[in-house]
mmCIF file of C-alpha atoms in Angstrom:
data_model
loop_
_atom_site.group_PDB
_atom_site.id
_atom_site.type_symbol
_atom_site.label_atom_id
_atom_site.label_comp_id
_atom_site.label_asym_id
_atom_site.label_seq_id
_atom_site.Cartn_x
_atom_site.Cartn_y
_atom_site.Cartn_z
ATOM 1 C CA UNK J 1 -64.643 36.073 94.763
ATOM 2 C CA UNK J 2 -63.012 33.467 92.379
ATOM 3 C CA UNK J 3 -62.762 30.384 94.244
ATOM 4 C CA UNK J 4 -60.315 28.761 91.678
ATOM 5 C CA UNK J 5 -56.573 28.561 92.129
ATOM 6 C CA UNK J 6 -54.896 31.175 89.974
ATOM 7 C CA UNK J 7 -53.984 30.116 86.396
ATOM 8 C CA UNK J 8 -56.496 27.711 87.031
ATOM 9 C CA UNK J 9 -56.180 23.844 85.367
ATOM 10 C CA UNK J 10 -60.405 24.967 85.203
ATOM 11 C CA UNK J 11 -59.181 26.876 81.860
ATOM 12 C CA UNK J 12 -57.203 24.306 80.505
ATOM 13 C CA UNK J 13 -58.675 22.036 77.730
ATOM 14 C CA UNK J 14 -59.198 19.230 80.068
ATOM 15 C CA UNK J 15 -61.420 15.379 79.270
ATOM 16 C CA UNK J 16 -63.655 14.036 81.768
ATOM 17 C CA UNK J 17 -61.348 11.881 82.209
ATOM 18 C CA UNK J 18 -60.060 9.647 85.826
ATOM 19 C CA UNK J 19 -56.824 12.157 85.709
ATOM 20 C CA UNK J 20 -58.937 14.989 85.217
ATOM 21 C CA UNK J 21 -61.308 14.398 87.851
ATOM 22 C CA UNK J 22 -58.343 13.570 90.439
ATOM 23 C CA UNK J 23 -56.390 16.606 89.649
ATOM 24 C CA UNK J 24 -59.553 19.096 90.149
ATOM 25 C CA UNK J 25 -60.043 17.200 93.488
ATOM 26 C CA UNK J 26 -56.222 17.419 94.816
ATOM 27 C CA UNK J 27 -56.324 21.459 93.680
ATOM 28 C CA UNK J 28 -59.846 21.603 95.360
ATOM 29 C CA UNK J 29 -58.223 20.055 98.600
ATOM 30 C CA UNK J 30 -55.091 22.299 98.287
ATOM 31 C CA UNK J 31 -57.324 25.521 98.104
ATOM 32 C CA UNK J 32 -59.815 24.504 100.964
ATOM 33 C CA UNK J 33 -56.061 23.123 103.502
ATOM 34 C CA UNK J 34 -54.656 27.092 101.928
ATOM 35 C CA UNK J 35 -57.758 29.024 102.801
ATOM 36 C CA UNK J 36 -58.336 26.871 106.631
ATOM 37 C CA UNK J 37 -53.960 27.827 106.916
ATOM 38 C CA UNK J 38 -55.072 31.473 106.087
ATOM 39 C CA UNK J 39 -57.953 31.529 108.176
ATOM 40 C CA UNK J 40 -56.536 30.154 111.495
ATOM 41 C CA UNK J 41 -53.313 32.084 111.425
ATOM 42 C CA UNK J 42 -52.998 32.512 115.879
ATOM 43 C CA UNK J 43 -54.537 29.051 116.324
ATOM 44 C CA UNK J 44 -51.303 27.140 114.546
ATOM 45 C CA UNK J 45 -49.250 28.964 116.208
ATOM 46 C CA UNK J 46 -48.965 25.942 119.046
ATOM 47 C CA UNK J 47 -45.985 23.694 117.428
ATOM 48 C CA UNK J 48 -48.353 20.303 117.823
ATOM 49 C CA UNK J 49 -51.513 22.270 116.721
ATOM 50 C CA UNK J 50 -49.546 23.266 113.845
ATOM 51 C CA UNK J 51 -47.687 19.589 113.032
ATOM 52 C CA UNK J 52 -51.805 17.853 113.584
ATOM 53 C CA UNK J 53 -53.671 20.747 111.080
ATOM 54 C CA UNK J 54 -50.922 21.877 109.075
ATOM 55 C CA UNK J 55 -48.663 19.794 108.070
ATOM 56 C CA UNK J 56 -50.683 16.850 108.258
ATOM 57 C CA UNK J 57 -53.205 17.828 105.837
ATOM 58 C CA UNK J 58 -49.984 19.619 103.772
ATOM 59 C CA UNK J 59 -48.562 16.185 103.575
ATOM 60 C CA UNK J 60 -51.917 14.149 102.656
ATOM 61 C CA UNK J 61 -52.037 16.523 99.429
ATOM 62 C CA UNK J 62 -48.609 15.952 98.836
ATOM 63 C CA UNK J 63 -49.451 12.189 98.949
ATOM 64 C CA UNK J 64 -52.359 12.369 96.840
ATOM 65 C CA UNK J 65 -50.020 14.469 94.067
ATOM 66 C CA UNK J 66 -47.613 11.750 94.321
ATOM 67 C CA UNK J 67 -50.199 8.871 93.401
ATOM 68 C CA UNK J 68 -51.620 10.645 90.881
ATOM 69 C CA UNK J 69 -48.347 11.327 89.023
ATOM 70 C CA UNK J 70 -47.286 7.193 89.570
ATOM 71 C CA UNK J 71 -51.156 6.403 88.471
ATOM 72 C CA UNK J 72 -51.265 8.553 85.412
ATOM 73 C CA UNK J 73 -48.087 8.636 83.974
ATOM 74 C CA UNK J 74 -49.538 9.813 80.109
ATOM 75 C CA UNK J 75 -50.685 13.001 82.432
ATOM 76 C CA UNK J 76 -50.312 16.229 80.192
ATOM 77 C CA UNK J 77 -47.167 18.346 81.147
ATOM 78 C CA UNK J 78 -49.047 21.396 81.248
ATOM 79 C CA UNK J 79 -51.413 19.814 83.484
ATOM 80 C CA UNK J 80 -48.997 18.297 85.654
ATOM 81 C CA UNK J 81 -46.841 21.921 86.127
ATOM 82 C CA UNK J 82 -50.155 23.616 87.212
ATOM 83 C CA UNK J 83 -50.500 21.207 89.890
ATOM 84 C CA UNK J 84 -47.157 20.501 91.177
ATOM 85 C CA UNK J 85 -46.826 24.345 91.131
ATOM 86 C CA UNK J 86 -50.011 24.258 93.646
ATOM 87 C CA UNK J 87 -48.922 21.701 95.616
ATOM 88 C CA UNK J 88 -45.440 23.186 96.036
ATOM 89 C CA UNK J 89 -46.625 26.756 97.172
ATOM 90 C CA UNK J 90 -49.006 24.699 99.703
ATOM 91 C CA UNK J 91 -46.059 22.955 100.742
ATOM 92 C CA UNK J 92 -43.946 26.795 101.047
ATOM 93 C CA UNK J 93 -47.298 27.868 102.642
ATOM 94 C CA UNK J 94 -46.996 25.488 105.186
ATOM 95 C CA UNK J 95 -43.233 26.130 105.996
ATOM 96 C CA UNK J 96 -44.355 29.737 106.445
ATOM 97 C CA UNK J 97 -46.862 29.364 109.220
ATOM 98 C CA UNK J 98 -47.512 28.440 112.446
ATOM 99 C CA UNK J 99 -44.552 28.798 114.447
ATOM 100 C CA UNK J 100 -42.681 29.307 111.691
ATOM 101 C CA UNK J 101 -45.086 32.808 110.532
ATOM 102 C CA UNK J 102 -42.629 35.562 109.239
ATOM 103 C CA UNK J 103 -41.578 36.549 106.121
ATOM 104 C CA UNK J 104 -38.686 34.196 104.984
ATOM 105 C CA UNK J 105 -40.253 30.447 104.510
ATOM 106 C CA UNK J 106 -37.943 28.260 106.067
ATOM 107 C CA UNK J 107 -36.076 30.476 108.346
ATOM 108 C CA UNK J 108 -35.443 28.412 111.564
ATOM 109 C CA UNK J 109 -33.195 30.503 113.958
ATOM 110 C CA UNK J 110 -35.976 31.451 116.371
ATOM 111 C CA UNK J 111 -38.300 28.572 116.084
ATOM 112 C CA UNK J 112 -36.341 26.291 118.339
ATOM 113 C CA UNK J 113 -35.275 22.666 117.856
ATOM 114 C CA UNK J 114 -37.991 20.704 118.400
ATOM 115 C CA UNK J 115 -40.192 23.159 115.571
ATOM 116 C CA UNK J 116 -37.177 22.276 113.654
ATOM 117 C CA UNK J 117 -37.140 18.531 113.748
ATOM 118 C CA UNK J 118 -41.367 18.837 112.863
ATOM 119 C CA UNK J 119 -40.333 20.805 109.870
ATOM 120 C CA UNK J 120 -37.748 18.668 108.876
ATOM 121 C CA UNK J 121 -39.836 15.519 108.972
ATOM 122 C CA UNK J 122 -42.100 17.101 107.146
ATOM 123 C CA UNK J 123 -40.348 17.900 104.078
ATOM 124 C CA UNK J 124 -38.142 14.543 104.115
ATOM 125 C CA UNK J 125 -42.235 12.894 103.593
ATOM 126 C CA UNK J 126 -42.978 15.183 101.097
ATOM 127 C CA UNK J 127 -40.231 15.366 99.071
ATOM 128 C CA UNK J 128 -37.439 12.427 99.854
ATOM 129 C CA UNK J 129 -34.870 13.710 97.004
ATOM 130 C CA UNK J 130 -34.258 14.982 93.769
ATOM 131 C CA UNK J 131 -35.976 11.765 92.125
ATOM 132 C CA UNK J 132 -38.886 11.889 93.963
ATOM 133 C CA UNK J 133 -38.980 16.064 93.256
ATOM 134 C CA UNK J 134 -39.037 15.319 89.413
ATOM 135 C CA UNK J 135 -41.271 12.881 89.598
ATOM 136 C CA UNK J 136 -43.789 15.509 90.969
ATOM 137 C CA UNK J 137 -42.684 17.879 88.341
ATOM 138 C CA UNK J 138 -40.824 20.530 90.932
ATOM 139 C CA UNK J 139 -38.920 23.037 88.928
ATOM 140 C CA UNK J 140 -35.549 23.177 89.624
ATOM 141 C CA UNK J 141 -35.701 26.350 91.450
ATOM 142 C CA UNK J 142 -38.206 24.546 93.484
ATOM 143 C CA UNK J 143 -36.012 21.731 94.449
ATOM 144 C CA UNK J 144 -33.073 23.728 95.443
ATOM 145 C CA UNK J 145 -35.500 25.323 97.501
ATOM 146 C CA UNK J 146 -36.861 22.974 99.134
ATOM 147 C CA UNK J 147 -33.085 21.515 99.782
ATOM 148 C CA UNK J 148 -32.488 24.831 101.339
ATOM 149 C CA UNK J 149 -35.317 24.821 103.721
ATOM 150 C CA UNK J 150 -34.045 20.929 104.402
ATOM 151 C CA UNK J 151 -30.706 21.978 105.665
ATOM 152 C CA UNK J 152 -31.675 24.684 107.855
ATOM 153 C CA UNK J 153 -33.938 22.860 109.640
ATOM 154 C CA UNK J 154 -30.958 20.356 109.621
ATOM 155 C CA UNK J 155 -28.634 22.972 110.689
ATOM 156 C CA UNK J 156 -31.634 24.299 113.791
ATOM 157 C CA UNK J 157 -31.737 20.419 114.871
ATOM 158 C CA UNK J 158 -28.361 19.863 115.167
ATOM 159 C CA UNK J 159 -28.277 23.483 117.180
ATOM 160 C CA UNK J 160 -30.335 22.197 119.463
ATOM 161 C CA UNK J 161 -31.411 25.783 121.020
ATOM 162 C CA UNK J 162 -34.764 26.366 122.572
ATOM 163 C CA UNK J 163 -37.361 28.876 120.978
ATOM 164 C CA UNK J 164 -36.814 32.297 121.260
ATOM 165 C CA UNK J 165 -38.506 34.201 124.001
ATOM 166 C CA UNK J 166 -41.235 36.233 121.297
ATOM 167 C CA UNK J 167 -41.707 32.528 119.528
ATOM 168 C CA UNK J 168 -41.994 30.693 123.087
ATOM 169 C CA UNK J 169 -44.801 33.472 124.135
ATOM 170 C CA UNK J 170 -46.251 32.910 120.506
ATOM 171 C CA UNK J 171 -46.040 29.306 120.785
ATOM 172 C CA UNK J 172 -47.690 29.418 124.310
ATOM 173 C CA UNK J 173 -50.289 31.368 122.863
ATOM 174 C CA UNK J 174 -49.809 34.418 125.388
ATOM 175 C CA UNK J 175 -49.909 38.433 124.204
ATOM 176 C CA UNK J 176 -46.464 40.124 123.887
ATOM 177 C CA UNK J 177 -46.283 43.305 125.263
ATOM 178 C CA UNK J 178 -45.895 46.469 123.078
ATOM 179 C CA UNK J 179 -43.513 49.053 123.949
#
């Protein structure tokens, strides 16, 4: 198996250079946080297991994007898109697990309010506005994306309804029954 992200920054004419070097380690850390999301699919399930291993270590990558892009700003665009397009399908990958697992990202409904408010936090530290999605070189599509996923969880907070009763057992960790 391949272990590099696809369309890989691997096969782009890259320097040794300090950028270089911190970009392979960011897309590195966002393939090892992907594969451990992957891998531990039931064990997230648990809203603060899921804020401590998820979104945590989403957010640090998000972080380290965000210096690098202030650091370096002579970074090469085609660079830069490779990477911000890794760290924002991390940051979808995240929205998309857990408690949250199904097969819209960002669909809140069920989750409850307090999953909600986690999520919600979570994207106002990654990405604060517009501005701040630029400077990470989000797409467009990407932004209004991620403003999408912002307001629903908006919308689920201000809601304020519990989890529903298959996301409560899933949360709880406990079997459904099958009919």
């Amino acid at each position: 198996r391949d272990d590099k992200p696809s369309g890989s920054i691997e096969e782009l004419p890259l320097e040794e250079t300090p950028c270089a070097k911190e970009i392979q380690h960011l897309l590195r850390r966002i393939r090892n946080v992907s594969n451990s999301i992957s891998l531990s699919a039931t064990a997230i399930s648990n809203p603060q297991t899921w804020r401590n291993n998820v979104l945590n270590a989403v957010q640090k990558c998000v972080l380290e994007w965000r210096s690098i892009v202030i650091y370096y700003p002579e970074i090469i665009p085609t660079i830069a898109k490779e990477a911000a397009l890794q760290t924002y399908m991390l940051i979808q990958q995240a929205i998309q697990s857990g408690p949250l697992t199904g097969s819209n990202p960002g669909y809140f409904k069920r989750c409850g309010a307090d999953v909600a408010k986690q999520a919600l936090g979570f994207l106002q530290l990654c990405v604060e506005d517009d501005k701040d999605a630029t400077l990470l070189f989000f797409s467009e599509k990407q932004v209004q994306t991620i403003q999408k996923w912002k307001q629903n969880a908006a919308k689920a907070v201000e809601n304020n309804q519990p989890p529903s009763k298959s996301q409560l057992k899933k949360q709880q960790g406990k079997k459904q029954k099958k009919k």
